[in-house]
């Protein structure tokens, strides 16, 4: 039911706005745009000199937001069409618990569910590749290893550590502290604390420690007013 999904997504409830909701929204913005992550630094270094940072970032933000809105409408339409309540299960629970139930009640649900999770896995894989790049680049530059070997080593380490978060949903589900399971704590720490802090430090460095010439050349801003406005926002 698209109308119910649309209402759920876009009808504001101002009584729910508090410090935690603002922090969650900010954390989501940082996470979905990879702000404060090492991959931004890595891909920024690979960006051709003639490429416009402003145009590139605008295109990324526009496409990311558009895809997120379309995906949200599709997901919540499926949920409401099967009389399920998405407000009861958020985050990973919505994807891995609520949606399988919804697909199970749909005609040809196995087919559409399989397609959905294949695409979800592809999206996760491509995101993981970009997140792996900073550590791979470090191995190449500091340890003089090939890209393939560096990717295998770092990927294996991260995969092994990631098993604990997977197990926190079943075998280790009884082991809880602070925000819940190990997965919940890592998610909260990374999304709501580390990424905003890292983004803040990036901004401080760009505004206070980079020279005007360096930042102006990188941003390729021809108008003085635009650059001064950007620098003011970065510093204050």
Coordinates of N, CA and C in Angstrom, one line a residue:
X1 N 0.9 -1.2 0.0 CA 0.0 0.0 0.0 C 0.9 1.2 0.0
X2 N 1.0 1.9 -1.2 CA 1.9 3.0 -1.3 C 1.5 4.2 -0.5
X3 N 0.2 4.4 -0.4 CA -0.3 5.6 0.4 C 0.1 5.5 1.8
X4 N -0.1 4.3 2.4 CA 0.3 4.1 3.8 C 1.8 4.3 4.0
X5 N 2.6 3.7 3.1 CA 4.0 3.8 3.2 C 4.5 5.3 3.0
X6 N 3.8 6.0 2.1 CA 4.1 7.4 2.0 C 3.8 8.2 3.2
X7 N 2.7 7.9 3.8 CA 2.3 8.6 5.1 C 3.2 8.3 6.2
X8 N 3.6 7.1 6.3 CA 4.5 6.6 7.4 C 5.9 7.4 7.3
X9 N 6.3 7.5 6.0 CA 7.7 8.1 5.8 C 7.7 9.6 5.9
X10 N 6.6 10.3 5.4 CA 6.6 11.7 5.2 C 5.7 12.5 6.1
X11 N 4.8 11.9 6.9 CA 4.0 12.7 7.8 C 4.7 12.9 9.1
X12 N 5.1 14.1 9.4 CA 5.9 14.4 10.6 C 5.1 14.2 11.9
X13 N 5.8 13.7 12.9 CA 5.3 13.7 14.3 C 6.3 14.4 15.2
X14 N 6.0 15.7 15.4 CA 7.0 16.6 16.1 C 7.1 16.2 17.6
X15 N 6.2 15.4 18.1 CA 6.4 15.0 19.5 C 7.5 14.0 19.7
X16 N 8.0 13.4 18.6 CA 9.1 12.4 18.7 C 10.4 13.1 18.5
X17 N 10.5 14.4 18.3 CA 11.8 15.0 18.1 C 12.4 15.3 19.5
X18 N 13.5 14.7 19.7 CA 14.3 15.0 21.0 C 15.8 14.8 20.7
X19 N 16.6 14.8 21.7 CA 18.0 14.7 21.5 C 18.4 13.4 20.8
X20 N 17.8 12.3 21.2 CA 18.2 11.0 20.6 C 17.8 10.9 19.2
X21 N 16.6 11.5 18.8 CA 16.2 11.4 17.4 C 17.0 12.3 16.5
X22 N 17.5 13.4 17.0 CA 18.4 14.3 16.3 C 19.7 13.6 16.1
X23 N 20.2 13.0 17.1 CA 21.5 12.3 17.0 C 21.4 11.1 16.1
X24 N 20.2 10.4 16.1 CA 20.0 9.3 15.2 C 20.0 9.7 13.7
X25 N 19.3 10.9 13.5 CA 19.2 11.4 12.1 C 20.6 11.9 11.6
X26 N 21.4 12.5 12.5 CA 22.7 13.0 12.1 C 23.6 11.8 11.9
X27 N 23.5 10.7 12.7 CA 24.3 9.5 12.5 C 24.0 8.8 11.2
X28 N 22.7 8.8 10.9 CA 22.3 8.2 9.6 C 22.8 9.0 8.4
X29 N 22.8 10.3 8.5 CA 23.3 11.1 7.4 C 24.8 10.9 7.2
X30 N 25.5 10.8 8.3 CA 27.0 10.5 8.2 C 27.2 9.1 7.7
X31 N 26.4 8.2 8.1 CA 26.6 6.8 7.7 C 26.3 6.6 6.2
X32 N 25.2 7.0 5.8 CA 24.7 6.8 4.4 C 25.6 7.5 3.4
X33 N 26.2 8.7 3.8 CA 27.1 9.4 2.9 C 28.5 9.2 3.1
X34 N 28.8 8.3 4.1 CA 30.2 7.9 4.4 C 31.0 9.1 4.9
X35 N 30.3 10.1 5.5 CA 31.0 11.2 6.0 C 31.9 10.8 7.3
X36 N 33.1 11.3 7.3 CA 34.0 10.9 8.4 C 34.7 9.6 8.3
X37 N 34.4 8.9 7.2 CA 35.0 7.6 7.0 C 36.4 7.7 6.2
X38 N 37.2 6.7 6.4 CA 38.5 6.7 5.7 C 38.3 6.6 4.2
X39 N 37.2 6.0 3.7 CA 37.1 5.8 2.3 C 36.9 7.1 1.6
X40 N 36.3 8.1 2.2 CA 36.2 9.4 1.6 C 37.6 10.0 1.4
X41 N 38.5 9.9 2.3 CA 39.8 10.4 2.1 C 40.5 9.6 1.0
X42 N 40.4 8.3 1.0 CA 41.0 7.5 0.0 C 40.5 7.8 -1.4
X43 N 39.2 7.9 -1.6 CA 38.7 8.2 -2.9 C 38.9 9.7 -3.3
X44 N 39.0 10.5 -2.3 CA 39.3 11.9 -2.6 C 40.7 12.1 -3.1
X45 N 41.6 11.2 -2.6 CA 43.0 11.2 -3.1 C 43.1 10.7 -4.6
X46 N 42.1 9.8 -4.9 CA 42.1 9.3 -6.3 C 41.4 10.2 -7.3
X47 N 40.7 11.2 -6.8 CA 39.9 12.0 -7.6 C 40.7 12.8 -8.6
X48 N 40.4 12.8 -9.9 CA 41.2 13.6 -10.9 C 41.2 15.1 -10.5
X49 N 42.4 15.7 -10.8 CA 42.5 17.1 -10.4 C 41.5 18.0 -11.0
X50 N 41.0 17.7 -12.2 CA 40.1 18.5 -12.9 C 38.6 18.3 -12.5
X51 N 38.4 17.3 -11.7 CA 37.1 16.9 -11.2 C 36.6 18.0 -10.2
X52 N 35.3 18.4 -10.3 CA 34.8 19.4 -9.4 C 34.3 18.7 -8.1
X53 N 34.8 19.0 -7.0 CA 34.3 18.4 -5.7 C 32.9 18.8 -5.4
X54 N 32.5 20.0 -5.7 CA 31.1 20.5 -5.4 C 30.1 19.7 -6.3
X55 N 30.4 19.5 -7.6 CA 29.5 18.8 -8.5 C 29.4 17.3 -8.1
X56 N 30.6 16.8 -7.8 CA 30.6 15.4 -7.4 C 29.8 15.1 -6.1
X57 N 30.0 15.9 -5.1 CA 29.3 15.7 -3.9 C 27.8 15.9 -4.0
X58 N 27.5 16.9 -4.8 CA 26.0 17.2 -5.1 C 25.4 16.0 -5.7
X59 N 26.1 15.4 -6.7 CA 25.5 14.3 -7.5 C 25.4 13.1 -6.5
X60 N 26.4 12.9 -5.6 CA 26.3 11.8 -4.7 C 25.1 11.9 -3.7
X61 N 25.0 13.1 -3.2 CA 23.9 13.4 -2.2 C 22.5 13.2 -2.9
X62 N 22.4 13.8 -4.1 CA 21.1 13.7 -4.8 C 20.8 12.2 -5.1
X63 N 21.7 11.5 -5.7 CA 21.4 10.1 -6.0 C 21.2 9.2 -4.8
X64 N 22.0 9.4 -3.7 CA 21.8 8.6 -2.5 C 20.4 8.9 -1.9
X65 N 20.0 10.2 -1.8 CA 18.7 10.5 -1.2 C 17.6 10.0 -2.1
X66 N 17.7 10.1 -3.4 CA 16.6 9.6 -4.3 C 16.4 8.1 -4.2
X67 N 17.5 7.4 -4.2 CA 17.5 5.9 -4.1 C 16.9 5.5 -2.7
X68 N 17.3 6.2 -1.7 CA 16.8 5.9 -0.3 C 15.3 6.1 -0.2
X69 N 14.8 7.2 -0.8 CA 13.4 7.4 -0.7 C 12.6 6.4 -1.5
X70 N 13.1 6.1 -2.7 CA 12.4 5.1 -3.5 C 12.4 3.7 -2.8
X71 N 13.6 3.3 -2.3 CA 13.7 2.1 -1.6 C 12.8 2.0 -0.3
X72 N 12.7 3.2 0.4 CA 11.8 3.3 1.6 C 10.4 3.1 1.2
X73 N 10.0 3.7 0.1 CA 8.6 3.6 -0.3 C 8.2 2.2 -0.7
X74 N 9.2 1.5 -1.4 CA 8.9 0.1 -1.8 C 8.8 -0.8 -0.6
X75 N 9.8 -0.7 0.3 CA 9.9 -1.5 1.5 C 8.6 -1.3 2.4
X76 N 8.3 -0.1 2.7 CA 7.2 0.2 3.6 C 5.8 -0.1 2.9
X77 N 5.8 0.0 1.6 CA 4.5 -0.4 0.9 C 4.3 -1.9 1.1
X78 N 5.4 -2.7 0.9 CA 5.3 -4.1 1.1 C 4.9 -4.5 2.5
X79 N 5.5 -3.8 3.5 CA 5.2 -4.0 4.9 C 3.7 -3.8 5.2
X80 N 3.2 -2.6 4.8 CA 1.8 -2.2 5.1 C 0.8 -3.1 4.3
X81 N 1.2 -3.4 3.1 CA 0.3 -4.3 2.3 C 0.1 -5.6 2.9
X82 N 1.0 -6.0 3.8 CA 0.8 -7.3 4.5 C 0.4 -7.2 5.9
X83 N -0.1 -6.0 6.3 CA -0.6 -5.7 7.6 C 0.4 -5.9 8.7
X84 N 1.7 -5.5 8.5 CA 2.7 -5.6 9.5 C 3.0 -4.2 10.0
X85 N 3.6 -4.1 11.2 CA 3.8 -2.8 11.8 C 5.3 -2.6 11.8
X86 N 5.9 -1.7 11.0 CA 7.3 -1.5 10.9 C 7.8 -0.7 12.1
X87 N 7.0 0.0 12.9 CA 7.4 0.7 14.0 C 7.8 -0.2 15.2
X88 N 7.4 -1.4 15.1 CA 7.7 -2.4 16.2 C 9.1 -2.9 16.1
X89 N 9.6 -3.0 14.8 CA 10.9 -3.6 14.6 C 11.7 -2.6 13.6
X90 N 12.7 -2.1 14.1 CA 13.5 -1.1 13.3 C 14.9 -1.7 12.9
X91 N 15.6 -1.0 12.0 CA 16.9 -1.4 11.7 C 17.0 -2.7 11.1
X92 N 18.0 -3.5 11.5 CA 18.2 -4.9 10.9 C 17.0 -5.8 11.1
X93 N 16.3 -5.6 12.2 CA 15.1 -6.4 12.4 C 14.0 -6.2 11.3
X94 N 13.9 -5.0 10.8 CA 13.0 -4.7 9.7 C 13.4 -5.5 8.5
X95 N 14.6 -5.5 8.2 CA 15.1 -6.2 6.9 C 15.1 -7.7 7.1
X96 N 15.5 -8.2 8.2 CA 15.7 -9.7 8.3 C 14.6 -10.4 9.0
X97 N 13.7 -9.7 9.6 CA 12.6 -10.3 10.3 C 11.2 -10.0 9.7
X98 N 11.0 -8.7 9.6 CA 9.7 -8.2 9.1 C 9.5 -8.5 7.6
X99 N 10.5 -8.1 6.8 CA 10.3 -8.3 5.4 C 10.2 -9.7 4.9
X100 N 11.0 -10.7 5.5 CA 10.7 -12.1 5.1 C 9.3 -12.5 5.4
X101 N 8.7 -12.1 6.5 CA 7.3 -12.4 6.7 C 6.4 -11.8 5.7
X102 N 6.7 -10.6 5.3 CA 5.9 -9.9 4.2 C 6.0 -10.6 2.9
X103 N 7.3 -11.0 2.5 CA 7.4 -11.7 1.2 C 6.8 -13.0 1.3
X104 N 6.7 -13.7 2.5 CA 6.1 -15.0 2.6 C 4.6 -14.9 2.4
X105 N 4.0 -13.8 2.6 CA 2.5 -13.6 2.4 C 2.2 -13.1 1.0
X106 N 3.2 -12.8 0.2 CA 2.9 -12.2 -1.2 C 2.8 -13.3 -2.2
X107 N 2.1 -13.1 -3.3 CA 2.1 -14.0 -4.4 C 3.5 -13.9 -5.0
X108 N 4.1 -15.1 -5.4 CA 5.5 -15.1 -5.9 C 6.5 -14.5 -4.9
X109 N 6.2 -14.6 -3.6 CA 7.0 -13.9 -2.6 C 8.4 -14.5 -2.6
X110 N 8.6 -15.8 -2.8 CA 9.9 -16.4 -2.8 C 10.8 -15.7 -3.9
X111 N 10.2 -15.5 -5.1 CA 11.0 -14.9 -6.2 C 11.4 -13.5 -5.9
X112 N 10.4 -12.7 -5.5 CA 10.7 -11.3 -5.2 C 11.6 -11.1 -4.0
X113 N 11.4 -12.0 -3.0 CA 12.2 -11.9 -1.8 C 13.7 -12.3 -2.1
X114 N 13.8 -13.3 -3.0 CA 15.2 -13.7 -3.4 C 15.9 -12.5 -4.2
X115 N 15.1 -11.9 -5.1 CA 15.7 -10.8 -5.8 C 16.1 -9.6 -4.9
X116 N 15.2 -9.4 -3.9 CA 15.5 -8.3 -3.0 C 16.7 -8.5 -2.2
X117 N 16.9 -9.7 -1.7 CA 18.1 -10.0 -0.8 C 19.3 -10.2 -1.7
X118 N 19.2 -10.6 -2.9 CA 20.4 -10.6 -3.8 C 20.9 -9.2 -4.0
X119 N 20.0 -8.3 -4.3 CA 20.3 -6.9 -4.5 C 20.9 -6.3 -3.3
X120 N 20.3 -6.6 -2.1 CA 20.8 -6.1 -0.8 C 22.2 -6.6 -0.6
X121 N 22.5 -7.9 -0.9 CA 23.8 -8.4 -0.7 C 24.8 -7.7 -1.6
X122 N 24.4 -7.4 -2.9 CA 25.3 -6.7 -3.8 C 25.6 -5.3 -3.3
X123 N 24.6 -4.7 -2.8 CA 24.8 -3.3 -2.2 C 25.8 -3.4 -1.0
X124 N 25.6 -4.4 -0.2 CA 26.5 -4.5 1.0 C 27.9 -4.8 0.5
X125 N 28.1 -5.7 -0.5 CA 29.4 -6.0 -1.0 C 30.1 -4.8 -1.6
X126 N 29.4 -4.1 -2.4 CA 30.1 -2.9 -3.0 C 30.4 -1.8 -1.9
X127 N 29.6 -1.7 -0.9 CA 29.9 -0.8 0.2 C 31.1 -1.3 1.0
X128 N 31.2 -2.6 1.2 CA 32.3 -3.2 1.9 C 33.6 -3.0 1.2
X129 N 33.6 -3.0 -0.2 CA 34.8 -2.8 -1.0 C 35.3 -1.4 -0.7
X130 N 34.5 -0.4 -0.7 CA 34.9 1.0 -0.5 C 35.4 1.2 0.9
X131 N 34.8 0.5 1.9 CA 35.2 0.6 3.3 C 36.6 -0.1 3.5
X132 N 36.9 -1.1 2.7 CA 38.1 -1.8 2.8 C 39.3 -1.0 2.2
X133 N 39.0 -0.1 1.3 CA 40.1 0.6 0.6 C 41.1 1.3 1.4
X134 N 40.8 2.0 2.5 CA 41.8 2.7 3.3 C 42.8 1.7 3.9
X135 N 42.4 0.6 4.4 CA 43.3 -0.3 5.0 C 44.1 -1.0 3.9
X136 N 43.5 -1.3 2.8 CA 44.3 -1.9 1.6 C 45.3 -0.9 1.1
X137 N 45.0 0.4 1.0 CA 45.9 1.4 0.5 C 47.1 1.5 1.5
X138 N 46.8 1.4 2.8 CA 47.8 1.5 3.8 C 48.8 0.3 3.7
X139 N 48.3 -0.9 3.5 CA 49.1 -2.1 3.3 C 50.0 -2.0 2.1
X140 N 49.5 -1.4 1.0 CA 50.2 -1.3 -0.2 C 51.4 -0.3 0.0
X141 N 51.1 0.9 0.6 CA 52.1 1.9 0.8 C 53.1 1.6 1.9
X142 N 52.7 1.1 3.0 CA 53.6 0.8 4.1 C 54.2 -0.5 4.1
X143 N 53.6 -1.5 3.6 CA 54.1 -2.9 3.7 C 54.6 -3.4 2.3
X144 N 54.4 -2.6 1.3 CA 54.8 -2.9 -0.1 C 54.3 -4.2 -0.6
X145 N 53.0 -4.5 -0.3 CA 52.3 -5.7 -0.7 C 51.5 -5.4 -1.9
X146 N 51.1 -6.4 -2.7 CA 50.3 -6.2 -3.9 C 48.9 -5.9 -3.4
X147 N 48.1 -5.3 -4.3 CA 46.7 -5.0 -3.9 C 45.9 -6.2 -3.6
X148 N 46.1 -7.3 -4.4 CA 45.3 -8.5 -4.2 C 45.6 -9.1 -2.8
X149 N 46.9 -9.2 -2.5 CA 47.3 -9.8 -1.2 C 46.8 -8.9 -0.1
X150 N 46.9 -7.6 -0.2 CA 46.5 -6.7 0.8 C 45.0 -6.8 1.1
X151 N 44.2 -7.0 0.0 CA 42.8 -7.1 0.1 C 42.4 -8.4 0.8
X152 N 43.1 -9.5 0.5 CA 42.9 -10.8 1.1 C 43.2 -10.7 2.6
X153 N 44.3 -10.2 3.0 CA 44.7 -10.1 4.4 C 43.7 -9.3 5.2
X154 N 43.5 -8.0 4.7 CA 42.6 -7.1 5.5 C 41.1 -7.6 5.5
X155 N 40.7 -8.2 4.3 CA 39.4 -8.7 4.3 C 39.2 -9.9 5.2
X156 N 40.2 -10.8 5.3 CA 40.1 -11.9 6.2 C 40.0 -11.5 7.7
X157 N 40.8 -10.5 8.0 CA 40.8 -10.0 9.4 C 39.5 -9.4 9.8
X158 N 38.9 -8.5 8.9 CA 37.6 -7.9 9.1 C 36.5 -9.0 9.1
X159 N 36.6 -10.0 8.3 CA 35.6 -11.0 8.3 C 35.6 -11.8 9.6
X160 N 36.8 -12.1 10.1 CA 36.9 -12.8 11.3 C 36.4 -12.0 12.5
X161 N 36.7 -10.7 12.5 CA 36.1 -9.9 13.6 C 34.6 -9.7 13.5
X162 N 34.2 -9.7 12.2 CA 32.7 -9.5 12.0 C 31.9 -10.7 12.4
X163 N 32.5 -11.9 12.6 CA 31.8 -13.1 13.0 C 31.1 -12.8 14.4
X164 N 31.8 -12.1 15.2 CA 31.3 -11.8 16.6 C 30.0 -11.0 16.5
X165 N 29.9 -10.1 15.5 CA 28.6 -9.3 15.4 C 27.5 -10.2 14.8
X166 N 27.9 -11.2 13.9 CA 26.9 -12.1 13.4 C 26.4 -13.0 14.5
X167 N 27.3 -13.5 15.3 CA 26.9 -14.4 16.4 C 26.1 -13.7 17.5
X168 N 26.2 -12.4 17.6 CA 25.5 -11.6 18.6 C 24.0 -11.7 18.3
X169 N 23.6 -12.1 17.1 CA 22.2 -12.2 16.8 C 21.6 -13.6 17.1
X170 N 22.5 -14.6 17.5 CA 22.0 -15.9 17.8 C 22.7 -16.5 19.0
X171 N 23.9 -17.1 18.8 CA 24.6 -17.8 19.8 C 25.0 -16.8 21.0
X172 N 25.4 -15.6 20.7 CA 25.8 -14.6 21.7 C 24.7 -13.6 22.0
X173 N 23.5 -13.9 21.7 CA 22.4 -12.9 21.9 C 22.1 -12.6 23.4
X174 N 22.5 -13.6 24.2 CA 22.3 -13.3 25.7 C 23.4 -12.4 26.3
X175 N 24.5 -12.3 25.5 CA 25.6 -11.4 26.0 C 25.2 -9.9 25.6
X176 N 24.7 -9.2 26.6 CA 24.3 -7.8 26.3 C 24.9 -6.9 27.3
X177 N 25.1 -5.6 26.9 CA 25.6 -4.6 27.8 C 25.3 -3.2 27.1
X178 N 25.3 -2.2 27.8 CA 25.1 -0.8 27.4 C 23.9 -0.7 26.5
X179 N 24.0 -0.7 25.1 CA 22.9 -0.5 24.2 C 22.3 -1.8 23.8
X180 N 22.8 -3.0 24.2 CA 22.2 -4.2 23.8 C 23.2 -5.3 23.5
X181 N 23.1 -5.9 22.3 CA 24.0 -6.9 21.9 C 25.3 -6.2 21.4
X182 N 26.3 -7.1 21.0 CA 27.6 -6.5 20.5 C 27.3 -5.8 19.2
X183 N 26.4 -6.3 18.4 CA 26.1 -5.6 17.1 C 25.5 -4.2 17.4
X184 N 24.5 -4.2 18.4 CA 23.9 -2.9 18.7 C 24.9 -1.9 19.2
X185 N 25.8 -2.3 20.0 CA 26.8 -1.4 20.6 C 27.8 -0.9 19.5
X186 N 28.2 -1.8 18.6 CA 29.1 -1.3 17.6 C 28.4 -0.4 16.6
X187 N 27.1 -0.7 16.3 CA 26.3 0.2 15.4 C 26.2 1.6 16.1
X188 N 25.8 1.6 17.3 CA 25.6 2.9 18.0 C 26.9 3.6 18.1
X189 N 28.0 3.0 18.5 CA 29.3 3.6 18.6 C 29.8 4.2 17.3
X190 N 29.7 3.4 16.3 CA 30.2 3.9 15.0 C 29.3 5.0 14.4
X191 N 28.0 4.7 14.4 CA 27.1 5.7 13.7 C 26.9 7.0 14.4
X192 N 26.7 6.9 15.7 CA 26.3 8.0 16.5 C 27.4 8.8 17.2
X193 N 28.6 8.1 17.3 CA 29.7 8.8 18.0 C 31.0 8.9 17.2
X194 N 31.5 7.8 16.6 CA 32.7 7.9 15.9 C 32.6 8.7 14.6
X195 N 31.6 8.4 13.8 CA 31.5 9.1 12.5 C 31.3 10.6 12.7
X196 N 30.3 11.1 13.5 CA 30.2 12.5 13.7 C 31.5 13.2 14.3
X197 N 32.2 12.5 15.2 CA 33.4 13.0 15.8 C 34.5 13.1 14.7
X198 N 34.6 12.1 13.9 CA 35.6 12.1 12.8 C 35.3 13.2 11.8
X199 N 34.0 13.3 11.4 CA 33.6 14.4 10.5 C 33.9 15.8 11.0
X200 N 33.7 15.9 12.3 CA 34.0 17.2 13.0 C 35.5 17.5 12.9
X201 N 36.3 16.5 13.2 CA 37.7 16.7 13.1 C 38.2 17.0 11.7
X202 N 37.6 16.3 10.7 CA 37.9 16.6 9.3 C 37.7 18.1 9.0
X203 N 36.5 18.6 9.5 CA 36.1 19.9 9.2 C 37.0 20.9 9.9
X204 N 37.4 20.6 11.2 CA 38.4 21.5 11.9 C 39.7 21.5 11.2
X205 N 40.2 20.4 10.7 CA 41.4 20.4 9.9 C 41.3 21.2 8.7
X206 N 40.2 21.0 7.9 CA 40.1 21.8 6.7 C 39.9 23.3 6.9
X207 N 39.2 23.7 8.0 CA 39.0 25.1 8.2 C 40.1 25.8 8.9
X208 N 40.9 25.1 9.8 CA 41.9 25.8 10.6 C 43.3 25.4 10.3
X209 N 43.6 24.3 9.7 CA 45.0 23.8 9.5 C 45.4 23.8 8.0
X210 N 44.4 23.7 7.1 CA 44.8 23.8 5.6 C 45.0 25.2 5.3
X211 N 46.0 25.5 4.5 CA 46.2 26.9 4.0 C 45.1 27.3 3.1
X212 N 44.8 28.6 2.9 CA 43.8 29.1 2.0 C 44.0 28.6 0.6
X213 N 45.3 28.7 0.2 CA 45.6 28.3 -1.2 C 45.3 26.8 -1.4
X214 N 45.7 26.0 -0.5 CA 45.5 24.5 -0.7 C 44.0 24.2 -0.7
X215 N 43.2 24.7 0.2 CA 41.8 24.4 0.2 C 41.1 25.0 -1.0
X216 N 41.5 26.2 -1.4 CA 40.9 26.9 -2.5 C 41.2 26.1 -3.8
X217 N 42.4 25.7 -4.0 CA 42.8 24.9 -5.1 C 42.1 23.6 -5.2
X218 N 41.9 22.9 -4.1 CA 41.2 21.6 -4.0 C 39.7 21.8 -4.4
X219 N 39.1 22.8 -3.8 CA 37.7 23.0 -4.0 C 37.4 23.6 -5.4
X220 N 38.5 24.3 -6.0 CA 38.3 24.9 -7.3 C 37.2 25.9 -7.3
X221 N 37.2 26.8 -6.3 CA 36.1 27.8 -6.3 C 36.7 29.1 -6.9
X222 N 36.0 29.6 -7.9 CA 36.5 30.8 -8.6 C 36.0 32.1 -7.9
X223 N 34.9 32.1 -7.3 CA 34.4 33.3 -6.7 C 34.8 33.4 -5.2
X224 N 35.3 34.6 -4.9 CA 35.9 34.8 -3.5 C 34.8 34.6 -2.5
X225 N 33.6 35.1 -2.8 CA 32.5 35.1 -1.8 C 32.2 33.6 -1.4
X226 N 32.1 32.8 -2.4 CA 31.8 31.4 -2.2 C 32.8 30.7 -1.3
X227 N 34.1 31.0 -1.6 CA 35.1 30.4 -0.8 C 35.1 30.9 0.6
X228 N 34.9 32.2 0.8 CA 34.9 32.8 2.1 C 33.7 32.2 2.9
X229 N 32.6 32.0 2.2 CA 31.4 31.5 2.9 C 31.7 30.0 3.4
X230 N 32.3 29.2 2.5 CA 32.7 27.8 2.8 C 33.6 27.8 4.0
X231 N 34.6 28.7 3.9 CA 35.7 28.7 5.0 C 35.0 29.1 6.3
X232 N 34.1 30.1 6.3 CA 33.4 30.5 7.5 C 32.6 29.3 8.1
X233 N 31.9 28.6 7.3 CA 31.1 27.4 7.8 C 32.1 26.3 8.3
X234 N 33.2 26.1 7.7 CA 34.1 25.1 8.1 C 34.8 25.5 9.4
X235 N 35.0 26.7 9.7 CA 35.7 27.2 10.9 C 34.7 27.4 12.1
X236 N 33.5 27.9 11.8 CA 32.6 28.3 12.9 C 31.3 27.6 12.9

